[in-house]
């Protein structure tokens, strides 16, 4: 993943977190979305991850986003995943942590951008696999239905 330049000229160097940390993030994300009664069958995850989202899909997910942001479990898991990434500014590279936002409060405006990039790099591969897996399963079921359906005369 390429470095991401922030509005202040600083750079995010994103890296995927360890598998178990990503699984904790995935679980916390899923739980927050379930708690918000988000119907995941209506969500096109590939469009969302590509930031090619129609306004209806955004509104459907807004409730889920609020639940994510309010979830202590999600925030802890996200911060742990972001901990393998760095924020580079003026030749100084620091790991992203809660403490970084304390010593450099001016970067708080980029927090949500960091969270979004953290979701993309850590959950993107799962979502991509899930979408293709569901599509394949749906095609197999459709083929089976067509083969076993009674033929009309």
Coordinates of N, CA and C in Angstrom, one line a residue:
X1 N 0.9 -1.2 0.0 CA 0.0 0.0 0.0 C 0.9 1.2 0.0
X2 N 0.6 2.2 -0.8 CA 1.4 3.4 -0.9 C 1.2 4.3 0.3
X3 N 2.2 5.1 0.6 CA 2.1 6.0 1.7 C 1.0 7.0 1.4
X4 N 0.4 7.5 2.5 CA -0.7 8.4 2.3 C -0.3 9.8 2.8
X5 N -0.4 10.8 2.0 CA 0.0 12.1 2.4 C -1.2 12.8 3.0
X6 N -1.0 13.4 4.2 CA -2.1 14.1 4.9 C -2.1 15.5 4.6
X7 N -3.1 16.2 5.0 CA -3.2 17.7 4.7 C -2.1 18.5 5.2
X8 N -1.4 18.1 6.3 CA -0.4 18.9 6.9 C 1.0 18.5 6.3
X9 N 1.0 17.6 5.3 CA 2.3 17.2 4.7 C 2.9 16.0 5.4
X10 N 2.3 15.6 6.5 CA 2.8 14.3 7.1 C 2.3 13.1 6.3
X11 N 3.0 12.0 6.6 CA 2.7 10.8 5.8 C 2.3 9.7 6.7
X12 N 1.3 8.9 6.3 CA 0.9 7.7 7.0 C 1.6 6.5 6.2
X13 N 2.3 5.7 6.9 CA 2.9 4.5 6.3 C 2.1 3.3 6.9
X14 N 1.2 2.8 6.1 CA 0.2 1.8 6.5 C 0.8 0.4 6.3
X15 N 0.6 -0.5 7.2 CA 1.0 -1.9 7.2 C -0.1 -2.7 7.7
X16 N -0.4 -3.9 7.2 CA -1.4 -4.7 7.8 C -0.9 -5.2 9.2
X17 N -1.8 -5.3 10.1 CA -1.5 -5.8 11.5 C -1.4 -7.3 11.5
X18 N -1.0 -7.9 12.6 CA -1.0 -9.3 12.8 C -2.3 -9.9 12.6
X19 N -2.4 -11.2 12.3 CA -3.6 -11.9 12.0 C -4.6 -11.8 13.1
X20 N -4.2 -12.1 14.3 CA -5.1 -12.2 15.5 C -5.6 -10.8 15.8
X21 N -4.8 -9.8 15.7 CA -5.2 -8.4 15.9 C -6.3 -8.0 14.9
X22 N -6.1 -8.4 13.6 CA -7.0 -8.1 12.6 C -8.3 -8.9 12.8
X23 N -8.2 -10.1 13.3 CA -9.5 -10.9 13.6 C -10.3 -10.2 14.8
X24 N -9.6 -9.6 15.7 CA -10.2 -8.9 16.8 C -10.9 -7.7 16.2
X25 N -10.3 -7.0 15.3 CA -10.9 -5.8 14.6 C -12.1 -6.2 13.8
X26 N -12.0 -7.3 13.1 CA -13.1 -7.9 12.3 C -14.3 -8.2 13.2
X27 N -14.0 -8.9 14.3 CA -15.1 -9.3 15.2 C -15.8 -8.1 15.8
X28 N -15.0 -7.1 16.2 CA -15.6 -5.9 16.8 C -16.4 -5.1 15.8
X29 N -15.9 -5.1 14.6 CA -16.6 -4.4 13.5 C -18.0 -5.1 13.2
X30 N -17.9 -6.4 13.1 CA -19.1 -7.2 12.8 C -20.1 -7.0 14.0
X31 N -19.7 -7.1 15.2 CA -20.6 -6.9 16.4 C -21.2 -5.6 16.4
X32 N -20.5 -4.5 16.1 CA -21.0 -3.2 16.1 C -22.1 -3.0 15.0
X33 N -21.8 -3.6 13.8 CA -22.8 -3.6 12.8 C -24.1 -4.4 13.1
X34 N -23.9 -5.5 13.7 CA -25.0 -6.3 14.1 C -25.8 -5.6 15.2
X35 N -25.2 -5.0 16.2 CA -25.8 -4.2 17.2 C -26.7 -3.1 16.6
X36 N -26.2 -2.5 15.5 CA -26.9 -1.4 14.8 C -28.0 -1.9 13.9
X37 N -28.2 -3.2 13.8 CA -29.2 -3.9 12.9 C -29.0 -3.5 11.5
X38 N -27.7 -3.4 11.1 CA -27.4 -3.2 9.7 C -27.6 -4.4 8.9
X39 N -28.4 -4.3 7.8 CA -28.6 -5.5 7.0 C -27.5 -5.6 6.0
X40 N -26.5 -6.4 6.3 CA -25.3 -6.5 5.5 C -25.6 -7.1 4.1
X41 N -26.7 -7.7 3.9 CA -27.0 -8.3 2.6 C -27.3 -7.1 1.5
X42 N -27.5 -5.9 2.1 CA -27.8 -4.8 1.2 C -26.5 -4.0 0.9
X43 N -25.4 -4.4 1.4 CA -24.2 -3.6 1.3 C -23.3 -4.2 0.3
X44 N -22.8 -3.4 -0.7 CA -21.8 -3.8 -1.7 C -20.5 -3.4 -1.1
X45 N -19.8 -4.4 -0.5 CA -18.5 -4.1 0.2 C -17.4 -3.6 -0.8
X46 N -17.4 -4.2 -2.0 CA -16.4 -3.8 -2.9 C -16.5 -2.3 -3.3
X47 N -17.8 -1.9 -3.5 CA -18.0 -0.4 -3.8 C -17.5 0.4 -2.6
X48 N -17.9 0.0 -1.4 CA -17.5 0.8 -0.2 C -16.0 0.8 -0.1
X49 N -15.3 -0.3 -0.2 CA -13.9 -0.3 -0.1 C -13.2 0.5 -1.2
X50 N -13.8 0.6 -2.4 CA -13.3 1.4 -3.5 C -13.7 2.8 -3.4
X51 N -14.5 3.2 -2.4 CA -15.0 4.5 -2.2 C -15.9 5.0 -3.3
X52 N -16.6 4.0 -3.9 CA -17.5 4.3 -5.0 C -18.9 3.9 -4.5
X53 N -19.4 4.8 -3.7 CA -20.6 4.4 -2.9 C -21.7 5.4 -3.3
X54 N -22.9 4.9 -3.6 CA -24.1 5.7 -3.9 C -24.6 6.2 -2.5
X55 N -25.3 7.3 -2.6 CA -25.7 8.0 -1.3 C -26.6 7.1 -0.5
X56 N -27.4 6.2 -1.1 CA -28.3 5.3 -0.4 C -27.5 4.3 0.5
X57 N -26.5 3.8 -0.1 CA -25.6 2.9 0.7 C -24.9 3.6 1.8
X58 N -24.5 4.8 1.6 CA -23.9 5.6 2.7 C -24.8 5.8 3.8
X59 N -26.1 6.2 3.5 CA -27.0 6.4 4.5 C -27.4 5.2 5.3
X60 N -27.4 4.0 4.6 CA -27.7 2.8 5.2 C -26.6 2.4 6.2
X61 N -25.4 2.8 5.9 CA -24.3 2.4 6.8 C -24.0 3.5 7.9
X62 N -24.6 4.6 7.7 CA -24.3 5.7 8.7 C -24.5 5.2 10.1
X63 N -25.6 4.6 10.4 CA -25.9 4.0 11.7 C -24.8 3.1 12.2
X64 N -24.4 2.3 11.3 CA -23.3 1.3 11.6 C -22.0 2.1 11.9
X65 N -21.7 3.1 11.2 CA -20.5 3.9 11.4 C -20.5 4.5 12.8
X66 N -21.7 5.0 13.2 CA -21.9 5.6 14.5 C -21.7 4.6 15.6
X67 N -22.2 3.4 15.4 CA -22.0 2.3 16.3 C -20.5 1.9 16.4
X68 N -19.8 1.9 15.3 CA -18.4 1.6 15.3 C -17.7 2.6 16.1
X69 N -17.9 3.9 15.9 CA -17.2 5.0 16.5 C -17.5 5.0 18.0
X70 N -18.6 4.5 18.4 CA -19.0 4.5 19.9 C -18.5 3.2 20.6
X71 N -18.0 2.2 19.8 CA -17.7 0.9 20.4 C -16.2 1.0 20.9
X72 N -16.1 0.8 22.3 CA -14.8 0.7 22.9 C -14.0 -0.4 22.4
X73 N -14.7 -1.6 22.1 CA -14.0 -2.8 21.6 C -13.4 -2.5 20.2
X74 N -14.2 -1.8 19.4 CA -13.7 -1.5 18.1 C -12.5 -0.5 18.2
X75 N -12.7 0.5 19.0 CA -11.6 1.5 19.1 C -10.3 0.9 19.6
X76 N -10.4 0.0 20.6 CA -9.2 -0.7 21.1 C -8.6 -1.5 20.0
X77 N -9.4 -2.3 19.3 CA -8.9 -3.2 18.2 C -8.2 -2.4 17.1
X78 N -8.9 -1.3 16.8 CA -8.4 -0.4 15.7 C -7.0 0.2 16.1
X79 N -6.9 0.7 17.3 CA -5.7 1.3 17.8 C -4.5 0.3 17.8
X80 N -4.9 -0.9 18.1 CA -3.8 -2.0 18.1 C -3.4 -2.3 16.7
X81 N -4.3 -2.3 15.8 CA -3.9 -2.5 14.3 C -3.2 -1.3 13.8
X82 N -3.6 -0.1 14.2 CA -2.8 1.1 13.7 C -1.4 1.1 14.3
X83 N -1.2 0.4 15.4 CA 0.1 0.5 16.1 C 1.2 0.0 15.3
X84 N 1.0 -0.8 14.2 CA 2.1 -1.2 13.3 C 2.4 -0.2 12.2
X85 N 1.6 0.8 12.2 CA 1.7 1.9 11.1 C 2.4 3.1 11.7
X86 N 3.0 3.9 10.9 CA 3.7 5.1 11.4 C 3.2 6.4 10.8
X87 N 3.4 7.4 11.5 CA 3.1 8.8 11.1 C 4.4 9.5 11.0
X88 N 4.8 9.9 9.8 CA 6.1 10.5 9.5 C 5.8 12.0 9.2
X89 N 6.6 12.9 10.0 CA 6.4 14.3 9.8 C 7.7 15.0 10.2
X90 N 8.2 15.8 9.3 CA 9.4 16.6 9.5 C 10.6 15.7 9.8
X91 N 10.7 14.5 9.1 CA 11.8 13.6 9.3 C 11.7 12.7 10.5
X92 N 10.7 12.8 11.3 CA 10.5 12.0 12.5 C 9.4 11.0 12.2
X93 N 9.6 9.7 12.5 CA 8.7 8.7 12.3 C 8.3 8.1 13.6
X94 N 6.9 8.1 13.9 CA 6.4 7.6 15.1 C 5.3 6.6 14.9
X95 N 5.3 5.5 15.7 CA 4.2 4.6 15.6 C 2.9 5.3 16.0
X96 N 1.8 4.9 15.3 CA 0.5 5.5 15.7 C 0.1 4.8 17.0
X97 N -0.3 5.7 17.9 CA -0.7 5.2 19.3 C -1.6 6.3 19.9
X98 N -2.3 5.9 21.0 CA -3.0 6.9 21.7 C -2.1 8.0 22.1
X99 N -0.9 7.7 22.6 CA 0.0 8.7 23.0 C 0.4 9.7 22.0
X100 N 0.4 9.3 20.7 CA 0.8 10.2 19.6 C -0.3 11.3 19.5
X101 N -1.5 11.0 19.8 CA -2.6 12.0 19.7 C -2.5 12.9 20.9
X102 N -1.9 12.5 22.0 CA -1.7 13.3 23.2 C -0.6 14.3 23.0
X103 N 0.6 13.8 22.4 CA 1.7 14.7 22.3 C 1.6 15.6 21.0
X104 N 0.8 15.1 20.1 CA 0.6 15.9 18.8 C -0.9 16.1 18.6
X105 N -1.6 16.9 19.4 CA -3.1 17.0 19.2 C -3.5 17.6 17.9
X106 N -2.6 18.2 17.2 CA -2.9 18.8 15.9 C -3.2 17.7 14.8
X107 N -2.8 16.5 15.1 CA -3.0 15.4 14.1 C -4.4 14.7 14.4
X108 N -5.1 15.1 15.4 CA -6.4 14.5 15.7 C -7.3 14.7 14.5
X109 N -7.2 15.8 13.8 CA -8.1 16.0 12.6 C -7.9 14.9 11.6
X110 N -6.8 14.1 11.6 CA -6.6 13.0 10.7 C -6.9 11.7 11.2
X111 N -7.4 11.6 12.4 CA -7.8 10.3 13.1 C -8.7 9.5 12.2
X112 N -9.8 10.1 11.7 CA -10.7 9.2 11.0 C -10.2 8.8 9.6
X113 N -9.3 9.6 9.1 CA -8.6 9.1 7.8 C -7.7 7.9 8.2
X114 N -7.1 8.0 9.3 CA -6.2 6.8 9.7 C -7.1 5.6 9.9
X115 N -8.3 5.8 10.6 CA -9.2 4.7 10.8 C -9.6 4.1 9.5
X116 N -10.0 4.9 8.6 CA -10.5 4.4 7.3 C -9.4 3.6 6.6
X117 N -8.2 4.2 6.6 CA -7.1 3.5 5.9 C -6.8 2.2 6.7
X118 N -6.9 2.2 8.0 CA -6.7 1.0 8.8 C -7.7 -0.1 8.4
X119 N -9.0 0.3 8.2 CA -10.0 -0.7 7.8 C -9.7 -1.2 6.4
X120 N -9.3 -0.4 5.5 CA -9.0 -0.8 4.2 C -7.9 -1.9 4.1
X121 N -6.8 -1.5 4.8 CA -5.7 -2.4 4.7 C -5.9 -3.7 5.5
X122 N -6.6 -3.7 6.6 CA -6.8 -4.9 7.4 C -8.0 -5.7 7.1
X123 N -9.1 -5.1 6.8 CA -10.3 -5.8 6.5 C -10.6 -6.0 5.0
X124 N -10.0 -5.1 4.2 CA -10.2 -5.2 2.8 C -10.0 -6.6 2.2
X125 N -9.0 -7.3 2.5 CA -8.8 -8.7 2.0 C -9.9 -9.6 2.4
X126 N -10.4 -9.5 3.6 CA -11.5 -10.4 4.0 C -12.8 -10.1 3.2
X127 N -13.0 -8.8 3.1 CA -14.3 -8.4 2.4 C -14.2 -8.8 0.9
X128 N -13.0 -8.7 0.3 CA -12.9 -9.1 -1.1 C -13.1 -10.6 -1.3
X129 N -12.6 -11.4 -0.3 CA -12.8 -12.8 -0.4 C -14.2 -13.2 -0.1
X130 N -14.9 -12.4 0.8 CA -16.3 -12.7 1.2 C -17.2 -12.4 0.0
X131 N -17.0 -11.3 -0.7 CA -17.8 -11.0 -1.8 C -17.7 -12.0 -2.9
X132 N -16.4 -12.4 -3.3 CA -16.3 -13.4 -4.3 C -16.8 -14.8 -3.9
X133 N -16.6 -15.1 -2.6 CA -17.2 -16.4 -2.1 C -18.7 -16.5 -2.2
X134 N -19.3 -15.4 -1.8 CA -20.8 -15.3 -1.9 C -21.3 -15.4 -3.3
X135 N -20.6 -14.7 -4.2 CA -21.0 -14.7 -5.6 C -20.9 -16.1 -6.2
X136 N -19.8 -16.8 -5.9 CA -19.6 -18.2 -6.3 C -20.6 -19.1 -5.8
X137 N -20.9 -19.0 -4.5 CA -21.9 -19.8 -3.8 C -23.3 -19.6 -4.5
X138 N -23.7 -18.3 -4.7 CA -24.9 -18.0 -5.3 C -25.0 -18.6 -6.7
X139 N -24.0 -18.6 -7.5 CA -24.0 -19.2 -8.8 C -24.1 -20.7 -8.8
X140 N -23.5 -21.3 -7.8 CA -23.6 -22.8 -7.6 C -25.0 -23.2 -7.3
X141 N -25.6 -22.4 -6.4 CA -27.0 -22.7 -6.0 C -28.0 -22.5 -7.2
X142 N -27.8 -21.4 -7.9 CA -28.6 -21.2 -9.1 C -28.5 -22.3 -10.1
X143 N -27.3 -22.8 -10.4 CA -27.0 -23.9 -11.3 C -27.7 -25.1 -10.8
X144 N -27.6 -25.4 -9.5 CA -28.3 -26.6 -8.9 C -29.8 -26.5 -9.1
X145 N -30.4 -25.3 -8.8 CA -31.8 -25.1 -8.9 C -32.2 -25.3 -10.4
X146 N -31.5 -24.8 -11.3 CA -31.8 -25.0 -12.7 C -31.8 -26.4 -13.1
X147 N -30.8 -27.2 -12.6 CA -30.7 -28.6 -13.0 C -31.7 -29.5 -12.4
X148 N -32.2 -29.1 -11.2 CA -33.2 -30.0 -10.5 C -34.6 -29.5 -10.7
X149 N -34.8 -28.4 -11.2 CA -36.2 -27.9 -11.4 C -36.9 -28.7 -12.4
X150 N -38.2 -29.0 -12.1 CA -39.0 -29.8 -13.1 C -39.1 -29.0 -14.4
X151 N -39.0 -29.8 -15.5 CA -39.1 -29.2 -16.8 C -40.6 -29.1 -17.2
X152 N -40.9 -27.9 -17.7 CA -42.3 -27.7 -18.1 C -42.4 -28.1 -19.6
X153 N -43.6 -28.6 -19.8 CA -43.9 -29.2 -21.2 C -44.2 -28.2 -22.2

